[in-house]
Amino acid sequence: MEITYIIQKSRRRSISVSLLGENRVLVKAPYGISEGKVQEFLLSKKDWIKKHLEKQNQEEEKAASLGLLSADEIKEIRKKARKIIPERVDFWAKKIGVTYGKIAIRLQSSRWGSCSSKGNLNFNCLLVIMPEEILDSVVVHELCHRRHMNHSKEFYAEIERVFPDYKRCDKWLKENGGVYLKRVSC
Ligand SMILES: [Zn+2]
């Protein structure tokens, strides 16, 4: 695999690498860094880069074979999401024993859900085209933030208490979610 890197220099101290897609990576580095140091750094991250670029390529291929979601499909998904998500939130909030504020449903290309300190919830409408338990796992995750506004051990213990299948669903979302996001052009 041939990898192209783009270097962005700034007044930072450390060096980092992130993926850009199409076998390209972005290296952020401090001014004055030598070419040798950049190469050395990239070599030390070689396995990580390769693994993640391969995953990204597979996701892009799968998304391309499925095709972009059409405007009509997205309209249907939004409609379904506006009906189903509030129902699931209500169900799980009662089960967990927490309250919540407003529910916003959006089409997003990066995240699945969020919970503000005021208890306002935000969900990606693409969750409704996934297996039901995946949507539930995200709803439970966000609602458990009403108990713990962090990702502490106690937070995950709370999730496990009400939703024992959480780990498997979280893994599924990490492995398969990318394809869903790539079927949206935004
Ligand atoms: Zn969280």
PDB file of C-alpha atoms and ligand atoms in Angstrom:
ATOM      1  CA  MET A   1       0.000   0.000   0.000  1.00  0.00           C
ATOM      2  CA  GLU A   2       1.415   3.360  -0.978  1.00  0.00           C
ATOM      3  CA  ILE A   3       0.771   6.032   1.596  1.00  0.00           C
ATOM      4  CA  THR A   4       0.993   9.759   0.955  1.00  0.00           C
ATOM      5  CA  TYR A   5       1.525  12.068   3.841  1.00  0.00           C
ATOM      6  CA  ILE A   6       0.707  15.720   4.124  1.00  0.00           C
ATOM      7  CA  ILE A   7       2.603  17.670   6.721  1.00  0.00           C
ATOM      8  CA  GLN A   8       1.163  20.614   8.592  1.00  0.00           C
ATOM      9  CA  LYS A   9       3.639  22.562  10.715  1.00  0.00           C
ATOM     10  CA  SER A  10       2.633  24.805  13.560  1.00  0.00           C
ATOM     11  CA  ARG A  11       3.757  26.052  16.948  1.00  0.00           C
ATOM     12  CA  ARG A  12       3.082  22.752  18.617  1.00  0.00           C
ATOM     13  CA  ARG A  13       5.463  20.597  20.574  1.00  0.00           C
ATOM     14  CA  SER A  14       4.400  17.104  19.690  1.00  0.00           C
ATOM     15  CA  ILE A  15       3.903  15.208  16.469  1.00  0.00           C
ATOM     16  CA  SER A  16       0.700  13.384  15.577  1.00  0.00           C
ATOM     17  CA  VAL A  17      -0.844  11.526  12.682  1.00  0.00           C
ATOM     18  CA  SER A  18      -4.468  11.214  11.562  1.00  0.00           C
ATOM     19  CA  LEU A  19      -6.182   9.629   8.589  1.00  0.00           C
ATOM     20  CA  LEU A  20      -7.466  11.626   5.627  1.00  0.00           C
ATOM     21  CA  GLY A  21      -8.756   8.783   3.473  1.00  0.00           C
ATOM     22  CA  GLU A  22      -7.632   7.655   0.008  1.00  0.00           C
ATOM     23  CA  ASN A  23      -4.417   6.331   1.541  1.00  0.00           C
ATOM     24  CA  ARG A  24      -3.380   9.742   2.774  1.00  0.00           C
ATOM     25  CA  VAL A  25      -2.428  10.742   6.286  1.00  0.00           C
ATOM     26  CA  LEU A  26      -1.991  14.129   7.897  1.00  0.00           C
ATOM     27  CA  VAL A  27       1.064  14.684  10.064  1.00  0.00           C
ATOM     28  CA  LYS A  28       0.969  17.610  12.468  1.00  0.00           C
ATOM     29  CA  ALA A  29       4.408  18.591  13.623  1.00  0.00           C
ATOM     30  CA  PRO A  30       6.311  21.475  15.199  1.00  0.00           C
ATOM     31  CA  TYR A  31       8.184  24.037  13.063  1.00  0.00           C
ATOM     32  CA  GLY A  32      11.774  23.062  12.435  1.00  0.00           C
ATOM     33  CA  ILE A  33      11.277  19.320  12.578  1.00  0.00           C
ATOM     34  CA  SER A  34      13.610  17.384  10.300  1.00  0.00           C
ATOM     35  CA  GLU A  35      12.472  15.139   7.473  1.00  0.00           C
ATOM     36  CA  GLY A  36      14.264  12.274   9.217  1.00  0.00           C
ATOM     37  CA  LYS A  37      12.287  12.754  12.410  1.00  0.00           C
ATOM     38  CA  VAL A  38       8.997  12.716  10.492  1.00  0.00           C
ATOM     39  CA  GLN A  39      10.009   9.492   8.709  1.00  0.00           C
ATOM     40  CA  GLU A  40      11.043   7.931  11.987  1.00  0.00           C
ATOM     41  CA  PHE A  41       7.728   8.856  13.562  1.00  0.00           C
ATOM     42  CA  LEU A  42       5.724   7.485  10.633  1.00  0.00           C
ATOM     43  CA  LEU A  43       7.699   4.254  10.760  1.00  0.00           C
ATOM     44  CA  SER A  44       6.892   3.832  14.440  1.00  0.00           C
ATOM     45  CA  LYS A  45       3.187   4.260  13.611  1.00  0.00           C
ATOM     46  CA  LYS A  46       3.288   2.089  10.506  1.00  0.00           C
ATOM     47  CA  ASP A  47       1.145  -0.768  11.832  1.00  0.00           C
ATOM     48  CA  TRP A  48      -1.507   1.569  13.240  1.00  0.00           C
ATOM     49  CA  ILE A  49      -1.699   3.544   9.978  1.00  0.00           C
ATOM     50  CA  LYS A  50      -1.890   0.419   7.838  1.00  0.00           C
ATOM     51  CA  LYS A  51      -4.592  -1.176   9.963  1.00  0.00           C
ATOM     52  CA  HIS A  52      -6.774   1.930   9.997  1.00  0.00           C
ATOM     53  CA  LEU A  53      -6.308   2.791   6.337  1.00  0.00           C
ATOM     54  CA  GLU A  54      -7.255  -0.765   5.402  1.00  0.00           C
ATOM     55  CA  LYS A  55     -10.403  -0.525   7.508  1.00  0.00           C
ATOM     56  CA  GLN A  56     -11.239   2.826   5.913  1.00  0.00           C
ATOM     57  CA  ASN A  57     -10.711   1.424   2.418  1.00  0.00           C
ATOM     58  CA  GLN A  58     -12.962  -1.527   3.139  1.00  0.00           C
ATOM     59  CA  GLU A  59     -15.647   0.792   4.461  1.00  0.00           C
ATOM     60  CA  GLU A  60     -15.383   3.006   1.396  1.00  0.00           C
ATOM     61  CA  GLU A  61     -15.647   0.009  -0.912  1.00  0.00           C
ATOM     62  CA  LYS A  62     -18.670  -1.358   0.907  1.00  0.00           C
ATOM     63  CA  ALA A  63     -20.341   2.067   1.010  1.00  0.00           C
ATOM     64  CA  ALA A  64     -19.652   2.538  -2.713  1.00  0.00           C
ATOM     65  CA  SER A  65     -21.188  -0.840  -3.539  1.00  0.00           C
ATOM     66  CA  LEU A  66     -24.284   0.012  -1.504  1.00  0.00           C
ATOM     67  CA  GLY A  67     -24.390   3.507  -2.994  1.00  0.00           C
ATOM     68  CA  LEU A  68     -25.149   6.867  -1.433  1.00  0.00           C
ATOM     69  CA  LEU A  69     -28.513   7.169   0.285  1.00  0.00           C
ATOM     70  CA  SER A  70     -30.894   9.082  -1.938  1.00  0.00           C
ATOM     71  CA  ALA A  71     -32.828  12.173  -0.811  1.00  0.00           C
ATOM     72  CA  ASP A  72     -36.008  10.060  -0.662  1.00  0.00           C
ATOM     73  CA  GLU A  73     -34.339   7.373   1.430  1.00  0.00           C
ATOM     74  CA  ILE A  74     -33.021  10.002   3.827  1.00  0.00           C
ATOM     75  CA  LYS A  75     -36.484  11.535   4.100  1.00  0.00           C
ATOM     76  CA  GLU A  76     -37.905   8.115   5.054  1.00  0.00           C
ATOM     77  CA  ILE A  77     -35.100   7.522   7.556  1.00  0.00           C
ATOM     78  CA  ARG A  78     -35.729  10.894   9.217  1.00  0.00           C
ATOM     79  CA  LYS A  79     -39.437  10.174   9.421  1.00  0.00           C
ATOM     80  CA  LYS A  80     -38.840   6.775  10.982  1.00  0.00           C
ATOM     81  CA  ALA A  81     -36.273   8.246  13.388  1.00  0.00           C
ATOM     82  CA  ARG A  82     -38.638  10.991  14.585  1.00  0.00           C
ATOM     83  CA  LYS A  83     -41.152   8.301  15.494  1.00  0.00           C
ATOM     84  CA  ILE A  84     -38.948   5.538  16.893  1.00  0.00           C
ATOM     85  CA  ILE A  85     -36.165   7.373  18.731  1.00  0.00           C
ATOM     86  CA  PRO A  86     -38.416   9.300  21.173  1.00  0.00           C
ATOM     87  CA  GLU A  87     -40.229   6.023  21.940  1.00  0.00           C
ATOM     88  CA  ARG A  88     -36.995   4.227  22.739  1.00  0.00           C
ATOM     89  CA  VAL A  89     -35.740   7.170  24.820  1.00  0.00           C
ATOM     90  CA  ASP A  90     -38.958   7.153  26.818  1.00  0.00           C
ATOM     91  CA  PHE A  91     -38.817   3.396  27.359  1.00  0.00           C
ATOM     92  CA  TRP A  92     -35.189   3.371  28.528  1.00  0.00           C
ATOM     93  CA  ALA A  93     -35.419   6.539  30.614  1.00  0.00           C
ATOM     94  CA  LYS A  94     -38.177   4.898  32.663  1.00  0.00           C
ATOM     95  CA  LYS A  95     -36.175   1.704  33.000  1.00  0.00           C
ATOM     96  CA  ILE A  96     -33.005   3.544  34.083  1.00  0.00           C
ATOM     97  CA  GLY A  97     -34.957   6.002  36.207  1.00  0.00           C
ATOM     98  CA  VAL A  98     -33.720   9.270  34.717  1.00  0.00           C
ATOM     99  CA  THR A  99     -35.294  12.355  33.184  1.00  0.00           C
ATOM    100  CA  TYR A 100     -34.261  14.086  29.984  1.00  0.00           C
ATOM    101  CA  GLY A 101     -34.778  17.346  28.117  1.00  0.00           C
ATOM    102  CA  LYS A 102     -35.258  17.869  24.409  1.00  0.00           C
ATOM    103  CA  ILE A 103     -34.530  15.246  21.808  1.00  0.00           C
ATOM    104  CA  ALA A 104     -32.867  16.386  18.587  1.00  0.00           C
ATOM    105  CA  ILE A 105     -32.615  14.019  15.646  1.00  0.00           C
ATOM    106  CA  ARG A 106     -30.075  14.844  12.979  1.00  0.00           C
ATOM    107  CA  LEU A 107     -28.329  13.364  10.032  1.00  0.00           C
ATOM    108  CA  GLN A 108     -24.691  13.505  11.034  1.00  0.00           C
ATOM    109  CA  SER A 109     -21.522  12.250   9.476  1.00  0.00           C
ATOM    110  CA  SER A 110     -19.517  11.827  12.637  1.00  0.00           C
ATOM    111  CA  ARG A 111     -21.337  11.010  15.833  1.00  0.00           C
ATOM    112  CA  TRP A 112     -24.137   8.718  16.969  1.00  0.00           C
ATOM    113  CA  GLY A 113     -25.452  10.539  19.963  1.00  0.00           C
ATOM    114  CA  SER A 114     -24.752  13.045  22.697  1.00  0.00           C
ATOM    115  CA  CYS A 115     -26.178  14.252  25.967  1.00  0.00           C
ATOM    116  CA  SER A 116     -25.758  17.789  27.271  1.00  0.00           C
ATOM    117  CA  SER A 117     -25.382  18.726  30.925  1.00  0.00           C
ATOM    118  CA  LYS A 118     -29.016  19.904  30.807  1.00  0.00           C
ATOM    119  CA  GLY A 119     -30.129  16.487  29.609  1.00  0.00           C
ATOM    120  CA  ASN A 120     -30.831  17.461  26.025  1.00  0.00           C
ATOM    121  CA  LEU A 121     -30.247  14.504  23.763  1.00  0.00           C
ATOM    122  CA  ASN A 122     -29.031  14.353  20.226  1.00  0.00           C
ATOM    123  CA  PHE A 123     -29.199  11.274  17.983  1.00  0.00           C
ATOM    124  CA  ASN A 124     -28.063  10.437  14.494  1.00  0.00           C
ATOM    125  CA  CYS A 125     -31.103   9.345  12.466  1.00  0.00           C
ATOM    126  CA  LEU A 126     -29.037   6.649  10.702  1.00  0.00           C
ATOM    127  CA  LEU A 127     -29.360   4.569  13.872  1.00  0.00           C
ATOM    128  CA  VAL A 128     -32.864   3.543  12.814  1.00  0.00           C
ATOM    129  CA  ILE A 129     -31.588   1.604   9.800  1.00  0.00           C
ATOM    130  CA  MET A 130     -29.339  -0.525  12.001  1.00  0.00           C
ATOM    131  CA  PRO A 131     -30.342  -3.580  14.040  1.00  0.00           C
ATOM    132  CA  GLU A 132     -32.744  -2.468  16.810  1.00  0.00           C
ATOM    133  CA  GLU A 133     -30.408  -3.323  19.676  1.00  0.00           C
ATOM    134  CA  ILE A 134     -27.773  -0.966  18.271  1.00  0.00           C
ATOM    135  CA  LEU A 135     -30.118   2.018  18.497  1.00  0.00           C
ATOM    136  CA  ASP A 136     -31.039   0.880  22.015  1.00  0.00           C
ATOM    137  CA  SER A 137     -27.394   0.674  23.046  1.00  0.00           C
ATOM    138  CA  VAL A 138     -26.792   4.288  21.952  1.00  0.00           C
ATOM    139  CA  VAL A 139     -29.972   5.479  23.693  1.00  0.00           C
ATOM    140  CA  VAL A 140     -28.921   3.713  26.900  1.00  0.00           C
ATOM    141  CA  HIS A 141     -25.403   5.163  26.643  1.00  0.00           C
ATOM    142  CA  GLU A 142     -26.692   8.735  26.372  1.00  0.00           C
ATOM    143  CA  LEU A 143     -29.302   8.293  29.091  1.00  0.00           C
ATOM    144  CA  CYS A 144     -26.725   6.843  31.501  1.00  0.00           C
ATOM    145  CA  HIS A 145     -24.911  10.175  31.114  1.00  0.00           C
ATOM    146  CA  ARG A 146     -27.812  11.561  33.159  1.00  0.00           C
ATOM    147  CA  ARG A 147     -26.273   9.624  36.050  1.00  0.00           C
ATOM    148  CA  HIS A 148     -22.594  10.046  35.180  1.00  0.00           C
ATOM    149  CA  MET A 149     -21.442  12.862  32.904  1.00  0.00           C
ATOM    150  CA  ASN A 150     -18.260  10.951  32.035  1.00  0.00           C
ATOM    151  CA  HIS A 151     -17.041   7.583  30.786  1.00  0.00           C
ATOM    152  CA  SER A 152     -16.004   6.245  34.177  1.00  0.00           C
ATOM    153  CA  LYS A 153     -16.187   2.665  35.441  1.00  0.00           C
ATOM    154  CA  GLU A 154     -19.373   3.598  37.303  1.00  0.00           C
ATOM    155  CA  PHE A 155     -20.892   4.892  34.064  1.00  0.00           C
ATOM    156  CA  TYR A 156     -20.261   1.600  32.240  1.00  0.00           C
ATOM    157  CA  ALA A 157     -21.451  -0.391  35.266  1.00  0.00           C
ATOM    158  CA  GLU A 158     -24.748   1.514  35.062  1.00  0.00           C
ATOM    159  CA  ILE A 159     -25.066   0.646  31.353  1.00  0.00           C
ATOM    160  CA  GLU A 160     -24.298  -3.048  32.008  1.00  0.00           C
ATOM    161  CA  ARG A 161     -26.924  -3.124  34.728  1.00  0.00           C
ATOM    162  CA  VAL A 162     -29.755  -2.200  32.365  1.00  0.00           C
ATOM    163  CA  PHE A 163     -28.275  -3.366  29.067  1.00  0.00           C
ATOM    164  CA  PRO A 164     -25.998  -6.423  29.463  1.00  0.00           C
ATOM    165  CA  ASP A 165     -25.463  -6.723  25.693  1.00  0.00           C
ATOM    166  CA  TYR A 166     -23.787  -3.294  25.534  1.00  0.00           C
ATOM    167  CA  LYS A 167     -20.223  -4.384  24.768  1.00  0.00           C
ATOM    168  CA  ARG A 168     -21.225  -6.435  21.761  1.00  0.00           C
ATOM    169  CA  CYS A 169     -23.377  -3.592  20.371  1.00  0.00           C
ATOM    170  CA  ASP A 170     -20.624  -1.038  20.918  1.00  0.00           C
ATOM    171  CA  LYS A 171     -18.174  -3.277  19.071  1.00  0.00           C
ATOM    172  CA  TRP A 172     -20.672  -3.764  16.252  1.00  0.00           C
ATOM    173  CA  LEU A 173     -21.102  -0.003  15.900  1.00  0.00           C
ATOM    174  CA  LYS A 174     -17.350   0.574  15.837  1.00  0.00           C
ATOM    175  CA  GLU A 175     -16.938  -2.079  13.156  1.00  0.00           C
ATOM    176  CA  ASN A 176     -19.966  -1.321  11.004  1.00  0.00           C
ATOM    177  CA  GLY A 177     -20.969   2.268  11.716  1.00  0.00           C
ATOM    178  CA  GLY A 178     -18.406   3.757   9.353  1.00  0.00           C
ATOM    179  CA  VAL A 179     -20.122   2.248   6.310  1.00  0.00           C
ATOM    180  CA  TYR A 180     -23.421   3.925   7.243  1.00  0.00           C
ATOM    181  CA  LEU A 181     -21.714   7.300   7.665  1.00  0.00           C
ATOM    182  CA  LYS A 182     -19.997   6.975   4.311  1.00  0.00           C
ATOM    183  CA  ARG A 183     -23.334   6.491   2.545  1.00  0.00           C
ATOM    184  CA  VAL A 184     -24.220  10.080   3.352  1.00  0.00           C
ATOM    185  CA  SER A 185     -22.674  12.923   1.393  1.00  0.00           C
ATOM    186  CA  CYS A 186     -22.226  15.539   4.058  1.00  0.00           C
TER     187      CYS A 186
HETATM  188 ZN    ZN B   1     -20.670   9.069  26.169  1.00  0.00          ZN
END
